[in-house]
Short mmCIF file of C-alpha atoms and ligand atoms in Angstrom, two decimals:
data_model
loop_
_atom_site.label_atom_id
_atom_site.label_comp_id
_atom_site.label_asym_id
_atom_site.label_seq_id
_atom_site.Cartn_x
_atom_site.Cartn_y
_atom_site.Cartn_z
CA MET A 1 -14.31 -3.10 -4.64
CA ASP A 2 -10.57 -4.25 -3.58
CA SER A 3 -7.29 -2.83 -4.89
CA CYS A 4 -4.80 -4.79 -2.93
CA SER A 5 -2.89 -5.90 -5.82
CA SER A 6 -1.56 -2.80 -7.14
CA ASN A 7 -1.07 0.65 -6.71
CA SER A 8 -4.51 1.84 -8.42
CA SER A 9 -4.28 5.38 -8.45
CA GLY A 10 -1.06 5.62 -10.40
CA ARG A 11 -0.60 9.22 -8.84
CA GLN A 12 1.21 11.07 -5.97
CA PRO A 13 0.04 13.83 -4.10
CA SER A 14 1.31 17.08 -5.33
CA SER A 15 0.86 20.53 -4.36
CA VAL A 16 -1.87 22.86 -6.18
CA SER A 17 -1.18 26.74 -6.36
CA SER A 18 -5.02 27.55 -6.63
CA GLY A 19 -6.62 28.47 -3.70
CA GLN A 20 -10.21 27.62 -4.88
CA SER A 21 -10.28 23.99 -4.59
CA ARG A 22 -12.98 22.42 -2.86
CA GLU A 23 -12.25 21.17 0.69
CA TYR A 24 -12.89 17.77 1.72
CA LYS A 25 -13.62 16.99 5.52
CA LEU A 26 -12.47 13.59 5.98
CA VAL A 27 -12.38 11.59 9.18
CA MET A 28 -9.83 8.71 10.44
CA LEU A 29 -11.50 6.01 12.72
CA GLY A 30 -10.13 2.85 13.97
CA GLU A 31 -9.47 1.17 17.59
CA GLY A 32 -6.67 2.37 19.43
CA GLY A 33 -2.91 1.34 18.19
CA VAL A 34 -4.12 0.34 14.34
CA GLY A 35 -1.87 2.87 12.97
CA LYS A 36 -4.27 5.43 11.98
CA SER A 37 -1.65 8.51 12.65
CA ALA A 38 1.27 6.38 11.31
CA ILE A 39 -1.26 6.10 7.96
CA ILE A 40 -1.89 10.11 8.14
CA MET A 41 1.87 10.90 8.68
CA GLN A 42 3.06 8.79 6.01
CA PHE A 43 0.31 10.57 3.60
CA ILE A 44 0.98 14.00 4.49
CA SER A 45 4.95 13.80 5.31
CA HIS A 46 6.16 10.44 4.22
CA ARG A 47 7.29 9.91 8.06
CA PHE A 48 6.55 6.70 9.76
CA PRO A 49 6.21 7.18 13.88
CA GLU A 50 7.83 4.01 15.36
CA ASP A 51 6.16 4.81 18.91
CA HIS A 52 2.62 4.80 19.65
CA ASP A 53 1.51 8.23 21.19
CA PRO A 54 -2.08 7.76 21.92
CA THR A 55 -3.96 10.62 19.96
CA ILE A 56 -6.51 12.80 21.56
CA GLU A 57 -7.42 14.40 17.99
CA ASP A 58 -5.00 16.09 15.69
CA ALA A 59 -6.00 18.16 12.21
CA TYR A 60 -4.14 18.02 9.21
CA LYS A 61 -4.44 19.63 6.02
CA THR A 62 -2.99 18.96 2.62
CA GLN A 63 -3.68 20.16 -0.85
CA ILE A 64 -3.68 17.45 -3.61
CA ARG A 65 -4.69 16.55 -7.17
CA ILE A 66 -7.14 13.77 -7.80
CA ASP A 67 -8.45 13.14 -11.55
CA ASN A 68 -6.94 16.47 -12.34
CA GLU A 69 -8.94 18.28 -10.29
CA PRO A 70 -7.43 20.08 -7.06
CA ALA A 71 -8.63 18.83 -3.52
CA ASN A 72 -7.88 20.34 -0.21
CA LEU A 73 -7.93 17.55 2.39
CA ASP A 74 -8.90 18.45 6.13
CA ILE A 75 -8.37 15.17 8.01
CA LEU A 76 -9.15 14.68 11.36
CA ASP A 77 -7.30 11.99 13.19
CA THR A 78 -9.29 10.89 15.86
CA ALA A 79 -8.63 9.08 19.46
CA GLY A 80 -9.05 5.35 19.36
CA GLN A 81 -8.60 5.28 23.16
CA ALA A 82 -12.00 4.81 24.62
CA GLU A 83 -11.28 7.88 27.36
CA PHE A 84 -10.59 10.18 24.41
CA THR A 85 -14.21 9.72 22.32
CA ALA A 86 -16.22 12.61 23.65
CA MET A 87 -16.25 14.46 20.42
CA ARG A 88 -17.37 11.44 18.51
CA ASP A 89 -20.64 12.39 17.70
CA GLN A 90 -19.81 15.84 16.69
CA TYR A 91 -17.35 14.96 13.96
CA MET A 92 -19.01 11.87 12.99
CA ARG A 93 -22.16 14.45 11.78
CA ALA A 94 -19.20 17.42 10.38
CA GLY A 95 -17.13 14.61 8.38
CA GLU A 96 -17.94 14.07 4.56
CA GLY A 97 -15.70 10.80 4.36
CA PHE A 98 -14.50 8.08 6.68
CA ILE A 99 -11.47 6.18 6.51
CA ILE A 100 -12.47 3.13 8.86
CA SER A 101 -9.33 1.20 9.75
CA TYR A 102 -8.43 -1.76 11.51
CA SER A 103 -5.16 -3.80 12.15
CA ILE A 104 -4.97 -7.23 10.24
CA THR A 105 -3.06 -8.20 13.45
CA ASP A 106 -5.74 -7.42 15.72
CA ARG A 107 -9.00 -9.53 15.39
CA ARG A 108 -10.93 -6.92 18.07
CA SER A 109 -9.78 -3.88 15.96
CA PHE A 110 -11.24 -5.78 12.66
CA HIS A 111 -15.03 -6.00 14.92
CA GLU A 112 -14.55 -2.44 16.05
CA ALA A 113 -14.38 -1.55 12.56
CA ARG A 114 -18.01 -2.79 12.00
CA GLU A 115 -19.24 -0.79 14.98
CA PHE A 116 -17.67 2.20 13.65
CA LYS A 117 -19.79 2.02 10.63
CA GLN A 118 -22.98 1.43 12.68
CA LEU A 119 -22.04 4.41 14.77
CA ILE A 120 -21.92 6.33 11.59
CA HIS A 121 -25.14 5.26 10.38
CA ARG A 122 -26.73 5.84 13.59
CA VAL A 123 -25.14 9.47 13.82
CA ARG A 124 -25.90 10.42 10.42
CA ARG A 125 -29.29 8.62 9.97
CA THR A 126 -27.85 7.23 6.59
CA ALA A 127 -26.31 4.03 5.24
CA ASP A 128 -25.23 5.96 2.28
CA THR A 129 -21.79 8.06 3.78
CA PRO A 130 -18.52 7.99 1.79
CA ALA A 131 -16.02 5.41 3.42
CA VAL A 132 -13.29 3.34 2.81
CA LEU A 133 -12.12 0.45 4.80
CA VAL A 134 -8.24 -0.10 5.72
CA GLY A 135 -6.57 -3.03 7.08
CA ASN A 136 -3.32 -1.85 8.33
CA LYS A 137 0.04 -3.28 9.21
CA SER A 138 0.09 -5.47 6.07
CA ASP A 139 3.89 -5.77 6.50
CA LEU A 140 3.34 -8.31 9.51
CA GLN A 141 2.19 -11.02 7.81
CA HIS A 142 3.51 -13.68 10.55
CA LEU A 143 0.90 -11.73 13.06
CA ARG A 144 -2.11 -11.77 10.59
CA GLN A 145 -5.37 -12.48 12.83
CA VAL A 146 -7.74 -11.14 9.98
CA SER A 147 -7.60 -12.75 6.56
CA ARG A 148 -7.67 -10.47 3.26
CA GLU A 149 -10.91 -12.39 2.19
CA GLU A 150 -12.80 -11.44 5.53
CA GLY A 151 -11.81 -7.71 4.96
CA GLN A 152 -12.79 -7.69 1.30
CA GLY A 153 -16.15 -9.13 2.79
CA LEU A 154 -16.60 -6.59 4.90
CA ALA A 155 -16.09 -3.82 2.43
CA ARG A 156 -18.48 -5.48 0.39
CA GLU A 157 -21.09 -5.28 3.19
CA PHE A 158 -19.95 -1.72 3.42
CA GLN A 159 -20.26 -1.06 -0.39
CA CYS A 160 -16.95 0.52 -0.13
CA PRO A 161 -13.42 0.20 -1.58
CA PHE A 162 -11.05 -1.80 0.58
CA PHE A 163 -7.15 -1.49 0.57
CA GLU A 164 -4.59 -3.61 3.06
CA THR A 165 -2.05 -0.99 3.69
CA SER A 166 1.26 -0.68 5.64
CA ALA A 167 2.11 2.62 6.99
CA ALA A 168 5.54 1.35 8.03
CA PHE A 169 6.19 0.76 4.02
CA ARG A 170 3.93 3.22 2.78
CA LEU A 171 2.17 0.85 1.05
CA PHE A 172 -1.59 1.77 -0.60
CA ILE A 173 -1.47 4.78 1.50
CA ASP A 174 -2.02 7.14 -1.08
CA ASP A 175 -4.73 5.03 -2.69
CA VAL A 176 -6.77 5.15 0.18
CA PHE A 177 -7.32 9.36 0.37
CA VAL A 178 -7.73 9.26 -3.51
CA ALA A 179 -10.23 6.59 -3.06
CA LEU A 180 -12.18 8.42 -0.42
CA VAL A 181 -12.37 11.86 -2.16
CA ARG A 182 -13.51 9.87 -5.36
CA GLN A 183 -16.24 8.47 -3.27
CA ILE A 184 -17.24 11.91 -2.32
CA ARG A 185 -17.42 13.39 -5.60
CA GLN A 186 -19.34 10.36 -6.98
CA HIS A 187 -21.93 11.08 -4.09
CA GLU A 188 -22.20 14.27 -5.05
CA LYS A 189 -22.82 13.62 -8.77
CA GLU A 190 -25.48 10.93 -7.55
CA ALA A 191 -27.21 13.70 -5.39
CA VAL A 192 -27.32 16.60 -8.03
CA ILE A 193 -28.99 13.95 -10.67
CA ALA A 194 -31.30 12.92 -7.63
CA MET A 195 -32.25 16.77 -7.19
CA GLU A 196 -32.69 17.34 -11.14
CA ARG A 197 -35.07 14.35 -11.14
CA LYS A 198 -36.70 15.61 -8.49
CA SER A 199 -37.32 19.21 -9.95
CA ARG A 200 -38.08 17.45 -13.14
CA HIS A 201 -41.10 15.80 -11.67
CA HIS A 202 -41.93 18.71 -9.89
CA THR A 203 -42.17 20.83 -13.20
CA SER A 204 -44.01 18.19 -15.03
CA VAL A 205 -46.68 18.32 -12.03
CA TRP A 206 -47.01 22.09 -12.18
CA LYS A 207 -47.47 21.94 -15.52
CA ARG A 208 -50.19 19.39 -15.38
CA LEU A 209 -51.83 21.49 -12.84
CA LYS A 210 -51.62 24.35 -14.78
CA SER A 211 -53.12 23.13 -18.25
CA PRO A 212 -56.89 23.44 -17.28
CA PHE A 213 -56.03 27.12 -16.25
CA ARG A 214 -54.61 27.49 -19.64
CA ARG A 215 -57.45 26.22 -21.47
CA LYS A 216 -60.05 28.50 -19.48
CA LYS A 217 -57.85 31.35 -20.71
CA ASP A 218 -57.90 30.44 -24.37
N1 GTP B 1 4.69 -2.89 11.73
C1 GTP B 1 3.71 -2.03 11.67
N2 GTP B 1 3.75 -1.18 12.49
C2 GTP B 1 2.65 -0.03 12.41
C3 GTP B 1 2.25 0.36 11.47
N3 GTP B 1 1.34 1.34 11.68
C4 GTP B 1 1.56 1.88 12.65
N4 GTP B 1 2.25 0.95 13.26
C5 GTP B 1 2.71 0.98 14.83
O1 GTP B 1 1.57 0.69 15.59
C6 GTP B 1 1.48 1.64 16.49
C7 GTP B 1 -0.02 2.60 16.91
O2 GTP B 1 0.58 3.58 15.71
P1 GTP B 1 -0.63 4.75 15.97
O3 GTP B 1 -0.30 5.15 14.28
O4 GTP B 1 0.15 5.58 17.07
O5 GTP B 1 -1.95 4.30 16.13
P2 GTP B 1 -3.21 4.95 16.19
O6 GTP B 1 -4.08 4.13 15.40
O7 GTP B 1 -3.03 6.22 15.84
O8 GTP B 1 -3.59 4.89 17.74
P3 GTP B 1 -4.52 5.94 18.69
O9 GTP B 1 -3.81 7.49 18.53
O10 GTP B 1 -3.99 5.55 20.02
O11 GTP B 1 -5.27 5.52 18.44
C8 GTP B 1 3.26 2.39 16.43
O12 GTP B 1 4.16 1.84 16.98
C9 GTP B 1 3.26 2.34 14.97
O13 GTP B 1 4.65 2.25 14.85
C10 GTP B 1 2.43 -0.79 10.25
O14 GTP B 1 1.76 -0.44 9.00
N5 GTP B 1 3.06 -1.45 10.26
MG1 MG B 2 -3.33 7.91 16.64
#
């Protein structure tokens, strides 16, 4: 899925008055300096940090409506710098959805994106985790090292939505978070359907097992 060419969600974050909404634990991943904090800051407070102030770990909360349903987002901004990554396994287990980000101006960060996906897989022991792939700094076209097609190809591999964003110009920033919440909701719906199917299967096995007894009683 690729939504680079238009603002696909057609929504802006808006406040939700109800305290009833479901909380979504989102984790922002990516190499140091790709713009993780800048993306979150633009999303939450429409601000762009010009300087690179390496993150150790920050948490943000916001309330929005997505597809007419309220959502409390609990966003964890993680450290890209290797020396601050001690908590990685814990937040990979606790997160419900992951934004895997790289910079289109930094090929190494693109390779790291695959490493992050593999790490999520290893820690959670499933390839089936809601995620969105993001190629940031799309405003720096003259410094581009990773083509849009390569990003789309990796997203196909990950089977997840893909956006090229610019935190500097607030391009496709909302779309990333909307797509991730949609992924989580879809994932939950599929889990419920699978459970119902399993429970129907158990019921029919039980009925079959019980039938000789019933005949005896008759
Ligand atoms: N031109 C441009 N610069 C950006 C963009 N996003 C972030 N930057 C700049 O890139 C630098 C790093 O941004 P951060 O958001 O601090 O990067 P980070 O991924 O949070 O870095 P760590 O916390 O060290 O992992 C800053 O100087 C930002 O101003 C963007 O979309 N376009
Ligand atoms: Mg940061």
